[in-house]
Tab-separated table of C-alpha atoms and ligand atoms in Angstrom:
chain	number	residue	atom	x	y	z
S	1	UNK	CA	-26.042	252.503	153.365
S	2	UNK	CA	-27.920	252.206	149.846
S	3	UNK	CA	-28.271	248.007	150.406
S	4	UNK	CA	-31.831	247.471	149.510
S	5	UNK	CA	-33.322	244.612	151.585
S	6	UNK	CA	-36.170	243.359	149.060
S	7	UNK	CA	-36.816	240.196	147.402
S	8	UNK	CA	-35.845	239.613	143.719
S	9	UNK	CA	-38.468	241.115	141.741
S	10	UNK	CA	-38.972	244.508	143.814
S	11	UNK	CA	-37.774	247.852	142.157
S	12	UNK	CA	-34.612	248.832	144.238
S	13	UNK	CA	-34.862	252.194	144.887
S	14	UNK	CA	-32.213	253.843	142.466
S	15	UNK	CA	-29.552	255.900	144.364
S	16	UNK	CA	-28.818	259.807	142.965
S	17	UNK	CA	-25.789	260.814	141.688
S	18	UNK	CA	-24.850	262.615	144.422
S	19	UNK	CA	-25.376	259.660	147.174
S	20	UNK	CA	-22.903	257.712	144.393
S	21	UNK	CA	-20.483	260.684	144.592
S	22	UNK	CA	-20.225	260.529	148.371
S	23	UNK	CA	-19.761	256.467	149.027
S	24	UNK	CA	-16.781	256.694	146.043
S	25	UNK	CA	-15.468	259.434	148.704
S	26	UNK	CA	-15.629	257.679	151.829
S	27	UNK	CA	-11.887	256.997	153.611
S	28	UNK	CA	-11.222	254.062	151.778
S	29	UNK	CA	-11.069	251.261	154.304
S	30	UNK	CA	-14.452	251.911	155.776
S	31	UNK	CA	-15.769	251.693	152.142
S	32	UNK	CA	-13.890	248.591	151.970
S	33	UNK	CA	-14.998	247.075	155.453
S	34	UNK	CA	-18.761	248.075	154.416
S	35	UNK	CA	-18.376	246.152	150.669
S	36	UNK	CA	-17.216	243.340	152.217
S	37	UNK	CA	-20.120	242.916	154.974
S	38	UNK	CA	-22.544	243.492	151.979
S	39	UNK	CA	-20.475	240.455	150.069
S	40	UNK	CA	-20.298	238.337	152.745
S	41	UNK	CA	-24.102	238.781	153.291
S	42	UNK	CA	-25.284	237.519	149.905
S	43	UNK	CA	-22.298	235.274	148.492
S	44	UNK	CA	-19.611	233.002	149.377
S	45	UNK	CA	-16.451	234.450	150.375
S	46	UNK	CA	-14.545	231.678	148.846
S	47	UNK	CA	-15.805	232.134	145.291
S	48	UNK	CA	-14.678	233.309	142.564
S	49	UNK	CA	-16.404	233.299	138.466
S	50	UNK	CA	-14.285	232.613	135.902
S	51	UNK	CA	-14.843	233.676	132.139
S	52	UNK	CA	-12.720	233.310	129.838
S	53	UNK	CA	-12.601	235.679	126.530
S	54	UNK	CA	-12.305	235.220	122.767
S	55	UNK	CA	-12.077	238.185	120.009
S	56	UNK	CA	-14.768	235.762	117.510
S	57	UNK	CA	-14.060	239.468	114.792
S	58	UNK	CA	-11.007	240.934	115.291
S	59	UNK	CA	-10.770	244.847	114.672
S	60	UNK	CA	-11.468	247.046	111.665
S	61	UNK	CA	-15.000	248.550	113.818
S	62	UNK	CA	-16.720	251.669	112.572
S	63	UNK	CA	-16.987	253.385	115.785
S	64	UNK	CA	-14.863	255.533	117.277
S	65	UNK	CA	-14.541	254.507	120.789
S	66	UNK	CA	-11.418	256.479	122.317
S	67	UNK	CA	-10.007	253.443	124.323
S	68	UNK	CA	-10.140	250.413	121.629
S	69	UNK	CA	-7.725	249.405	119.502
S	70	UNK	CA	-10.331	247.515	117.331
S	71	UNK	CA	-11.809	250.598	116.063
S	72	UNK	CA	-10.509	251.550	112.213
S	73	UNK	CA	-10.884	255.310	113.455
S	74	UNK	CA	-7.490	254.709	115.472
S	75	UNK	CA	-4.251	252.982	113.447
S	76	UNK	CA	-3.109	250.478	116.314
S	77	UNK	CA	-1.840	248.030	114.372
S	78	UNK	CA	-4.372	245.293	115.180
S	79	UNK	CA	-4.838	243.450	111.313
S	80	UNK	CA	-8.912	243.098	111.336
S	81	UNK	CA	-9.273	239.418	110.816
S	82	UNK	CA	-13.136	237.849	109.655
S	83	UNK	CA	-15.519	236.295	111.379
S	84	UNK	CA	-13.292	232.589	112.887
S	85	UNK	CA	-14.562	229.451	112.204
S	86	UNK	CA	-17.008	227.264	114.298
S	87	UNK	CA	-14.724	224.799	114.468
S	88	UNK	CA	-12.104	227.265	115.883
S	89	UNK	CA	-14.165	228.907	118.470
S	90	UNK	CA	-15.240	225.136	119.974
S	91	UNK	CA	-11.280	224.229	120.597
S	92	UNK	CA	-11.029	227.735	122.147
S	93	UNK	CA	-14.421	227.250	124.625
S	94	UNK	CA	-12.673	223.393	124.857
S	95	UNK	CA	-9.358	224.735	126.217
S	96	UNK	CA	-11.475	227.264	128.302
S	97	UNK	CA	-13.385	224.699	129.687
S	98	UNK	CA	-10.111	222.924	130.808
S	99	UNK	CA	-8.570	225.752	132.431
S	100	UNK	CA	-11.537	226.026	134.881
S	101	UNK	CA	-13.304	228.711	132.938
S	102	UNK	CA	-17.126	228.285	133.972
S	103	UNK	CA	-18.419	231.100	131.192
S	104	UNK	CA	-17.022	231.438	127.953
S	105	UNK	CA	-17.159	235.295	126.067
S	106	UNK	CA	-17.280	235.884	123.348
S	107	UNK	CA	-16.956	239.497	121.796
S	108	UNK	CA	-16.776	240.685	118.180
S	109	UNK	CA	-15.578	244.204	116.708
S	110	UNK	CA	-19.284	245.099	115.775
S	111	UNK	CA	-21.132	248.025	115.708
S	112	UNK	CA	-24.364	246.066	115.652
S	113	UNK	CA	-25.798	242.741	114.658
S	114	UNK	CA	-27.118	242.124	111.409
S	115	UNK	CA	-28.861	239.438	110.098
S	116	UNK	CA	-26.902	237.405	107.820
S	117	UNK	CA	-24.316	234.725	107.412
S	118	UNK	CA	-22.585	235.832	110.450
S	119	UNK	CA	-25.346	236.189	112.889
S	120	UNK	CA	-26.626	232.710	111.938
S	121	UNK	CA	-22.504	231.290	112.331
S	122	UNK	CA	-22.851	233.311	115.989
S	123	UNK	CA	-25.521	231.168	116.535
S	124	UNK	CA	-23.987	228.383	116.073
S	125	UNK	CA	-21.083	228.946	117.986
S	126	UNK	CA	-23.385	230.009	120.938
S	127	UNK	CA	-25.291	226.549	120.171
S	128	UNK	CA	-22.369	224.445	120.376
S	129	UNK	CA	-20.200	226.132	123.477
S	130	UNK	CA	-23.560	225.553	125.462
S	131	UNK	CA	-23.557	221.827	124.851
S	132	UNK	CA	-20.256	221.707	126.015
S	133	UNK	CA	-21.388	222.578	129.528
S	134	UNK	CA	-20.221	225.874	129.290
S	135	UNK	CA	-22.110	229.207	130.563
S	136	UNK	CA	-22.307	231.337	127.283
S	137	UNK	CA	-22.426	235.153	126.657
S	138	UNK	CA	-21.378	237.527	123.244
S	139	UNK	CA	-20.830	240.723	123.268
S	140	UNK	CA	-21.692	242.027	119.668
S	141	UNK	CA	-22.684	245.515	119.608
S	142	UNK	CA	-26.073	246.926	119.297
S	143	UNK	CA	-29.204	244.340	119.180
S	144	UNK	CA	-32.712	244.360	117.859
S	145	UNK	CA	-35.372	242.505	120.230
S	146	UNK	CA	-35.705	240.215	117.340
S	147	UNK	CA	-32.297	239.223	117.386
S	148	UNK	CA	-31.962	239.595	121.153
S	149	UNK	CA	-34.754	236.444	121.163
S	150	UNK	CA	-32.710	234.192	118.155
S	151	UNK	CA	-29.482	234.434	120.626
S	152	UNK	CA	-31.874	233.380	123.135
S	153	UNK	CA	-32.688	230.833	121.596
S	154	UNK	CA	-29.414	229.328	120.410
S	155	UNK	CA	-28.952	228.937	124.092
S	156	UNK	CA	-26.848	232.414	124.938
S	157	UNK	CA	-27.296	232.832	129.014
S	158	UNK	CA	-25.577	236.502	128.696
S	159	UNK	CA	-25.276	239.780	126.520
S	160	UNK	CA	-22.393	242.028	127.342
S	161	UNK	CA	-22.920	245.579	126.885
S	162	UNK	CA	-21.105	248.133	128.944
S	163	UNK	CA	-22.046	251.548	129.668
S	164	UNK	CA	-18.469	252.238	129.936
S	165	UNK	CA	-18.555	255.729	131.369
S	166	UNK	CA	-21.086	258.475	132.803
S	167	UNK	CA	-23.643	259.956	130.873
S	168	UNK	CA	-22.032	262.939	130.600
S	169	UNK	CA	-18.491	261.695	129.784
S	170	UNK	CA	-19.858	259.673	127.473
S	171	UNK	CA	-19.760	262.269	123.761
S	172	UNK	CA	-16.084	262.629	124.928
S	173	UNK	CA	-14.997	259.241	124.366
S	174	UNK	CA	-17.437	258.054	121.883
S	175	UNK	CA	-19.025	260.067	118.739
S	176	UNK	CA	-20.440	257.974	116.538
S	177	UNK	CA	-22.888	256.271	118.708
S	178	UNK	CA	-25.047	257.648	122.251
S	179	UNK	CA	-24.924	256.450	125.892
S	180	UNK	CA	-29.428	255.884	125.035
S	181	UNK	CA	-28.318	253.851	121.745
S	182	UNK	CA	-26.630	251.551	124.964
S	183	UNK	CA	-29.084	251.845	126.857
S	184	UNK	CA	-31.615	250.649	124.179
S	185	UNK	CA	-29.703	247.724	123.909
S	186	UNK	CA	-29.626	246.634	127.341
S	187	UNK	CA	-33.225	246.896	127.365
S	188	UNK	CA	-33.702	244.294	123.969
S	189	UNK	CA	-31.354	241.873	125.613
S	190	UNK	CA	-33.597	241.540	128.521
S	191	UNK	CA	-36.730	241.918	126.989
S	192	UNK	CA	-35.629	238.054	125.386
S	193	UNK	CA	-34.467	237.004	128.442
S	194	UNK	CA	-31.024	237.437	129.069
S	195	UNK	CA	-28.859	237.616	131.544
S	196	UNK	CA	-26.806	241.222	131.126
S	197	UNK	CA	-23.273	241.636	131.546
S	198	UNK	CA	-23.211	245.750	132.184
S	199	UNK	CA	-19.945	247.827	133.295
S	200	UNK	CA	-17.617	250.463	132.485
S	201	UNK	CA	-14.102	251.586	132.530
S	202	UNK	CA	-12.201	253.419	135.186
S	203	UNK	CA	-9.114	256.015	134.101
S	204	UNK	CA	-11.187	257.572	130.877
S	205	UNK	CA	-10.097	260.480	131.847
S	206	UNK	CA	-13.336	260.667	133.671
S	207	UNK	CA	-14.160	262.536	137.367
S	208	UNK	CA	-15.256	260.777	140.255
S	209	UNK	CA	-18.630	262.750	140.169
S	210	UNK	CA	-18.808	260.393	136.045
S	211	UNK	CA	-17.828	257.877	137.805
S	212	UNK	CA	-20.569	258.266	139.843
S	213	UNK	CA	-22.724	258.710	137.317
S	214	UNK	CA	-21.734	255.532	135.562
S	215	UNK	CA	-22.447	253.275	139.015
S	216	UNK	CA	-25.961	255.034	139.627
S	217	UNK	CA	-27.407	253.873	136.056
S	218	UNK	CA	-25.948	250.627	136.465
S	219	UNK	CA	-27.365	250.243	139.965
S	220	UNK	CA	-30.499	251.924	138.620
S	221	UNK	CA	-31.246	248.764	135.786
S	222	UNK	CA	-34.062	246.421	137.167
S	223	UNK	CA	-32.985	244.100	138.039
S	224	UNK	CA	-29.320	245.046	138.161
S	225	UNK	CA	-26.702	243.506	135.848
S	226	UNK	CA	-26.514	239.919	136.945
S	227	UNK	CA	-22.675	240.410	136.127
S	228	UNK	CA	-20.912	244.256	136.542
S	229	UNK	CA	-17.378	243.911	134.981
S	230	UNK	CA	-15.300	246.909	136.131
S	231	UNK	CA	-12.469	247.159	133.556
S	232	UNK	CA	-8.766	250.067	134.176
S	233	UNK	CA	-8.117	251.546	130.537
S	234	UNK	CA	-5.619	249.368	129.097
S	235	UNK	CA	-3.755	252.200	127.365
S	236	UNK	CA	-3.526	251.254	123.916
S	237	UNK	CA	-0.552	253.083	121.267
S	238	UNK	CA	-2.686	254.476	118.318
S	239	UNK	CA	-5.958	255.805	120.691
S	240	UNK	CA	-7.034	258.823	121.416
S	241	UNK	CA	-6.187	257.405	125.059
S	242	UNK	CA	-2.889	256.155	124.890
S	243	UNK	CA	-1.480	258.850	127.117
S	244	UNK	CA	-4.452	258.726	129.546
S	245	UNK	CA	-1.980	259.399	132.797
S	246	UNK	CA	-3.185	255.956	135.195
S	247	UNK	CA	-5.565	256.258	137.766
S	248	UNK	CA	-4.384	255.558	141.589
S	249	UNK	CA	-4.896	251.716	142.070
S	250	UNK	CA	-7.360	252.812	145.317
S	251	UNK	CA	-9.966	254.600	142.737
S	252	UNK	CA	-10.885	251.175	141.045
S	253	UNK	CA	-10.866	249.732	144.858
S	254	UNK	CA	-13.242	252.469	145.485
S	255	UNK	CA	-15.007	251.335	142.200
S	256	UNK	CA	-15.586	247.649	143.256
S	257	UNK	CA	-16.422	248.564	146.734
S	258	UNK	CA	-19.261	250.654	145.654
S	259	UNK	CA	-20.285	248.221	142.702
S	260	UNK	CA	-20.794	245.713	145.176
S	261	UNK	CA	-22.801	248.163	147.864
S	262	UNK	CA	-25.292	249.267	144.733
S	263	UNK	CA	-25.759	245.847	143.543
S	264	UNK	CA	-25.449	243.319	145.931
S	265	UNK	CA	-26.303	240.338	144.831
S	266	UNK	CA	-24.412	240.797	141.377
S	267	UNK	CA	-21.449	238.959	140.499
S	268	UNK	CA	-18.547	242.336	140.228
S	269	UNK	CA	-16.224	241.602	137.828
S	270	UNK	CA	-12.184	243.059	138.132
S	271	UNK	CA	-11.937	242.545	134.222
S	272	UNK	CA	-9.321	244.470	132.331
S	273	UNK	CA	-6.348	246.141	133.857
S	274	UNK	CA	-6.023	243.429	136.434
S	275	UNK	CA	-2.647	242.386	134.547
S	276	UNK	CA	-1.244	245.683	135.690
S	277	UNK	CA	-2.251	245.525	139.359
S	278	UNK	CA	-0.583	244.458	141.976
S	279	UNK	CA	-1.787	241.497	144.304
S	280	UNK	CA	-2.096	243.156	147.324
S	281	UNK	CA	-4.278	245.827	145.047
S	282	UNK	CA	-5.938	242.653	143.806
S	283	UNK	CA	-6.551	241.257	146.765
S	284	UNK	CA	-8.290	244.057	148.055
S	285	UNK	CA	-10.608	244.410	145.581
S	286	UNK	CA	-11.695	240.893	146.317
S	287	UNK	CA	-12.193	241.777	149.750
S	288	UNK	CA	-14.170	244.505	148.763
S	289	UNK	CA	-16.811	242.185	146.656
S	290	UNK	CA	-15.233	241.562	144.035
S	291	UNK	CA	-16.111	237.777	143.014
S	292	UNK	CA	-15.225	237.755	139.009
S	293	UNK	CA	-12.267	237.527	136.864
S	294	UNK	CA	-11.160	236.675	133.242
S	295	UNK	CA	-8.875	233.934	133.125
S	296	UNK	CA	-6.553	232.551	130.690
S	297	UNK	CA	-3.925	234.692	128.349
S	298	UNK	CA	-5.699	236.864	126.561
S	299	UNK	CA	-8.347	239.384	127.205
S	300	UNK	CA	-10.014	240.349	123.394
S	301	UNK	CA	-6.517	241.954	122.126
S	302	UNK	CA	-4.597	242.729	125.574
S	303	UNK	CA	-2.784	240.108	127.155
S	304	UNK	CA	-4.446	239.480	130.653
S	305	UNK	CA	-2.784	238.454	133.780
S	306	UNK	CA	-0.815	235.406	133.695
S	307	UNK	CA	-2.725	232.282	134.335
S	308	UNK	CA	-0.115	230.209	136.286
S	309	UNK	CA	0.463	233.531	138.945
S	310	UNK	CA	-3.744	233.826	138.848
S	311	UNK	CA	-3.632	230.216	140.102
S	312	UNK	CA	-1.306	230.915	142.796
S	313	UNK	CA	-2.811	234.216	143.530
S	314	UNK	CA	-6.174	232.616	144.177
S	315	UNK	CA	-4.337	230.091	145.985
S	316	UNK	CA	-2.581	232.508	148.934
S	317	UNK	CA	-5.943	233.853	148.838
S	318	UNK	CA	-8.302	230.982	149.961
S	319	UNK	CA	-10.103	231.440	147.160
S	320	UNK	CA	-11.591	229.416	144.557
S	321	UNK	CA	-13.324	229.122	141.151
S	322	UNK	CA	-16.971	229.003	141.421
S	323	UNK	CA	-18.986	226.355	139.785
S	324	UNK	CA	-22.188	227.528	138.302
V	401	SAM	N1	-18.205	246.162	120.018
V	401	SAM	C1	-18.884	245.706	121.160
V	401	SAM	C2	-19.179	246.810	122.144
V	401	SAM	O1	-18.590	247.873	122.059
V	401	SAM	O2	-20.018	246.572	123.020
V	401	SAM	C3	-18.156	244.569	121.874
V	401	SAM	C4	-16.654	244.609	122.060
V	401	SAM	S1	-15.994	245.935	123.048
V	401	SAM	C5	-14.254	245.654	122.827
V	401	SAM	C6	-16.376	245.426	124.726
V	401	SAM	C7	-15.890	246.269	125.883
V	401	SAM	O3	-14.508	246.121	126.064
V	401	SAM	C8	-16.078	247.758	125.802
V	401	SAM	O4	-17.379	248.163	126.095
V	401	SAM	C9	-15.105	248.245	126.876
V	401	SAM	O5	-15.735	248.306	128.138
V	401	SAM	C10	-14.046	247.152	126.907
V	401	SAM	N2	-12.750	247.647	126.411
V	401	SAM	C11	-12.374	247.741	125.122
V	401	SAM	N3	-11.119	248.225	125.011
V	401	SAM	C12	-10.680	248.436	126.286
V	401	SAM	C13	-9.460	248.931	126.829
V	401	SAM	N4	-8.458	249.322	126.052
V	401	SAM	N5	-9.345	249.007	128.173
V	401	SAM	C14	-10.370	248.623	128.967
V	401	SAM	N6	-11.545	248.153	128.499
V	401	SAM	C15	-11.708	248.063	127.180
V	402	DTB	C1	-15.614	243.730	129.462
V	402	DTB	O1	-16.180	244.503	130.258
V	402	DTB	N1	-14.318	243.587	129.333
V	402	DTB	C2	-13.998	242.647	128.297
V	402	DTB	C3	-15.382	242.113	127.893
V	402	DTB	N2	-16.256	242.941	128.639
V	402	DTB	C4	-15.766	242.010	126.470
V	402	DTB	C5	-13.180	243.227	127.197
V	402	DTB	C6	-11.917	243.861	127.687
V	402	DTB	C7	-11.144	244.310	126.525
V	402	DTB	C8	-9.779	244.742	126.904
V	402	DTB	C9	-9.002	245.264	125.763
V	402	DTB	C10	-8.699	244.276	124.663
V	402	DTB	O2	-8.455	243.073	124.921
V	402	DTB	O3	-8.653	244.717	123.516
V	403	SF4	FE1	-16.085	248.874	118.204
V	403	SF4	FE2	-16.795	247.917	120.597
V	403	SF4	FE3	-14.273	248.803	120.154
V	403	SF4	FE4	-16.271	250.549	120.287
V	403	SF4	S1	-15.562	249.215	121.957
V	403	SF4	S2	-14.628	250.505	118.726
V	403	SF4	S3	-17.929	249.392	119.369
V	403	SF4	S4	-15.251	247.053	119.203
């Protein structure tokens, strides 16, 4: 419907909200049977990227993000913790590495990057995971260009950033920073050459017309995201969220199937919530384009799906990790 045919570097023509708004509403299975002739069209059915998380700065953020129990606005009971070691974070990419992760992320409790002791440590870390074979990415808050180009540098292939819900959701979640201050950096991450890691979150308490919204300024990056995760609210006790009531399993379906119409040739990511899914659920979001996951335990604080029943999963599935 919105599948651009172009080469890499044309401008795909951004779809409106309202074109968003009416593929999310489309009976489900044809949405489904349309994602997965898009997949199949630009990537192998078979394959599956696998990242694996760790929290590098646990908790105790300044901003007030309604879903995260790292920020000190919300008493969750996650103890902040400092910056880990080097040393630490290389047996953690090691063990990654091992399980068949091909990307290793890693996210601190930031509001934004500042030069310093820690930024140059980051930098190391990113350094050394690289030379371990890994694919690298941080997600670290907001970025200067400058500092955007020093990751670069180190060797960092990705910057997460997510845009986490529509523009005009957005003030009701967050408060102490704007959807532009994202979008800002977004734009310094590529201007050094990154790849970008770009999503959201499904069951804010958002409406499918912000849900919309979300998926038409993704889509409407050039050039997309090179990696979209699509992450369910993991309901955390102590958030502004916690009682969020769960949104029907078919609306994050709905979310991956139209991910993967809008941006075809990125990798869509079914990133948190997927420990409370069920297979078939899972499975139907692969069929639907999704070609990402986390693996291993842990997400950043929320324990992730179980790696032995992933393995299996994948398994009955056909599918298989990707190598990069
Ligand atoms: N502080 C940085 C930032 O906000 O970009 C990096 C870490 S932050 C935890 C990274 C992303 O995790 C958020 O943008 C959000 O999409 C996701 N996230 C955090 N808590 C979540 C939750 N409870 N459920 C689902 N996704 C969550
Ligand atoms: C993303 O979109 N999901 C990941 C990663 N990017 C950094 C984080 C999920 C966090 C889930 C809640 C937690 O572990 O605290
Ligand atoms: Fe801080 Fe990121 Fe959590 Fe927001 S999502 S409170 S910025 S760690």
């Amino acid at each position: 419907m919105f599948e651009a045919k172009m080469t890499k570097t044309e401008k795909a023509p951004a779809p409106g909200v309202e074109e968003v708004e009416r593929l999310l509403e489309r009976p489900l299975l044809d949405l489904v049977f349309e994602a997965a002739r898009v997949h199949r069209e630009h990537h192998d059915p078979r394959a599956v990227q696998c990242s694996q998380l760790l929290s590098i700065k646990t908790g105790g953020c300044s901003e007030d993000c309604g879903y995260c129990a790292q920020s000190a606005h919300h008493e969750t009971g996650i103890e902040p913790e400092p910056l880990l070691d080097v040393d630490e974070v290389l047996a953690a990419a090691r063990q990654a590495k091992e399980n068949g992760a091909a990307r290793f992320c890693m996210g601190a409790a930031w509001r934004k990057v500042r030069d310093g002791k820690d930024f140059d440590l980051v930098l190391k870390m990113v350094e050394e995971v690289k030379k371990l074979g890994l694919e690298t990415c941080v997600t670290l808050g907001k970025l200067s260009r400058e500092q955007a180009a020093r990751l670069r540098g180190a060797g960092l292939d990705f910057y997460n950033h997510n845009l986490d819900t529509g523009r005009s959701h957005y003030q009701k979640i967050v408060s102490t920073h704007t959807f532009d201050d994202r979008l800002e950096t977004i734009d310094a991450a590529r201007s050094a050459g990154l790849h970008v890691c770009c999503g959201g979150i499904v069951g804010l308490g958002e409406t499918r017309r912000a849900r919309a919204e979300l998926l038409a300024e993704l889509a409407a990056l050039h050039p997309h995201p090179e990696s979209v995760p699509i992450n369910s609210l993991v309901p955390v006790a102590g958030t502004p969220l916690a009682d969020e009531p769960p949104v029907d399993w078919t609306e994050v379906v709905r979310a991956v199937a139209a991910a993967r119409i809008l941006m075809p040739r990125s990798h869509v990511r079914l990133s948190a919530g997927r420990a409370a899914m069920t297979e078939e659920a899972q499975a139907l979001c692969f069929l639907a384009g999704a070609n990402s996951i986390f693996i291993g335990d842990e997400l950043l604080t929320a324990r992730n799906a179980e790696p032995r029943r992933d393995a299996l999963l994948l398994e009955k599935l056909g599918l298989r990790p990707e190598q990069p």
